[in-house]
Amino acid sequence: EMPRQNEINCRKTLRGHFGKVYAMQWGGMSSSPYNTDPDNHSRELVSASQDGKLIIWNADSALKTQAISLESAWVMTCCFEQTEGRFVASGG
C-alpha cells in the first residue's frame, strides 16, 4: 500500500462574494483589533472578486470585517500591505 500524501481539509468556507474570486492574500504582521495571535501574525485575508468588491475576512471566524466597493468590477488581484496590515490594494 502506498503511503498517503498530505491531506488538505476544508476548515472554513468564506461566503460573501457574488462573482468569481480572482485573488486572495493573507495579511502580514498586524495591529488589527481582530488579531488574537500572540506572535502578532495576521488572521485577516483580503479577497478580490468580479463582483467589484474587496472583502477583508477574519480567518478564525470566517466573518467579513470590511467590504470595499470598487468603481470597476474588473478586479484581477489584491494584496495586503505586509508591514503593519493597515492597507490593501487591488488592480485589474
Coordinates of C-alpha atoms in Angstrom, one line a residue:
E1 CA 0.0 0.0 0.0
M2 CA 1.3 3.4 -0.9
P3 CA 1.7 6.0 1.9
R4 CA -0.8 8.8 1.9
Q5 CA 0.3 12.2 0.8
N6 CA -0.5 15.2 2.9
E7 CA -4.2 15.7 3.1
I8 CA -5.8 19.1 2.7
N9 CA -9.1 19.6 4.6
C10 CA -11.5 22.5 4.3
R11 CA -11.7 24.2 7.7
K12 CA -13.8 27.3 6.9
T13 CA -15.8 28.4 3.9
L14 CA -15.9 32.2 3.3
R15 CA -19.3 33.3 1.9
G16 CA -19.9 36.8 0.7
H17 CA -18.9 37.3 -2.9
F18 CA -21.4 37.2 -5.8
G19 CA -18.8 36.6 -8.5
K20 CA -15.7 34.6 -9.2
V21 CA -12.9 35.2 -6.7
Y22 CA -9.7 36.0 -8.6
A23 CA -7.3 36.6 -5.8
M24 CA -6.8 36.2 -2.1
Q25 CA -3.9 37.1 0.2
W26 CA -3.1 36.7 3.9
G27 CA -2.3 39.9 5.9
G28 CA 1.2 40.4 7.2
M29 CA 2.1 41.5 10.7
S30 CA -1.0 43.1 12.2
S31 CA -2.0 45.6 14.8
S32 CA -5.7 45.0 14.0
P33 CA -8.1 44.6 16.9
Y34 CA -9.2 41.3 15.3
N35 CA -5.8 39.8 15.7
T36 CA -5.6 37.4 18.6
D37 CA -2.3 35.7 17.7
P38 CA 0.3 36.3 20.5
D39 CA 3.1 36.3 17.8
N40 CA 1.3 39.2 16.0
H41 CA 0.6 37.3 12.8
S42 CA -2.4 38.4 11.0
R43 CA -5.6 36.4 11.0
E44 CA -7.0 38.5 8.2
L45 CA -7.4 37.8 4.5
V46 CA -8.3 40.0 1.6
S47 CA -10.2 38.7 -1.5
A48 CA -10.9 40.3 -4.8
S49 CA -13.9 39.2 -6.9
Q50 CA -15.5 40.0 -10.3
D51 CA -18.4 41.4 -8.3
G52 CA -16.4 44.6 -7.8
K53 CA -15.6 44.2 -4.1
L54 CA -12.6 43.6 -1.9
I55 CA -13.6 41.8 1.2
I56 CA -11.4 41.7 4.4
W57 CA -12.1 38.5 6.4
N58 CA -11.4 37.3 9.9
A59 CA -9.9 33.8 9.1
D60 CA -10.7 32.5 12.6
S61 CA -14.4 33.3 12.5
A62 CA -14.9 33.3 8.7
L63 CA -16.8 36.6 9.0
K64 CA -16.4 39.7 6.9
T65 CA -14.8 42.6 8.8
Q66 CA -15.0 45.0 5.9
A67 CA -16.3 45.2 2.3
I68 CA -14.9 47.7 -0.1
S69 CA -16.9 48.5 -3.2
L70 CA -14.7 49.4 -6.2
E71 CA -15.5 51.7 -9.1
S72 CA -14.9 48.8 -11.6
A73 CA -15.8 45.1 -11.4
W74 CA -12.7 44.4 -13.4
V75 CA -10.5 43.3 -10.5
M76 CA -7.9 40.6 -11.0
T77 CA -5.6 40.9 -8.0
C78 CA -5.4 42.2 -4.4
C79 CA -2.8 42.4 -1.7
F80 CA -2.3 43.4 1.9
E81 CA 0.5 45.8 2.9
Q82 CA 2.7 43.3 4.8
T83 CA 4.4 45.5 7.4
E84 CA 1.5 46.8 9.5
G85 CA -1.5 45.3 7.7
R86 CA -3.3 48.6 7.5
F87 CA -3.7 49.0 3.7
V88 CA -5.0 46.9 0.9
A89 CA -4.6 47.4 -2.9
S90 CA -6.2 46.0 -6.0
G91 CA -5.6 46.0 -9.7
G92 CA -7.2 44.8 -12.9

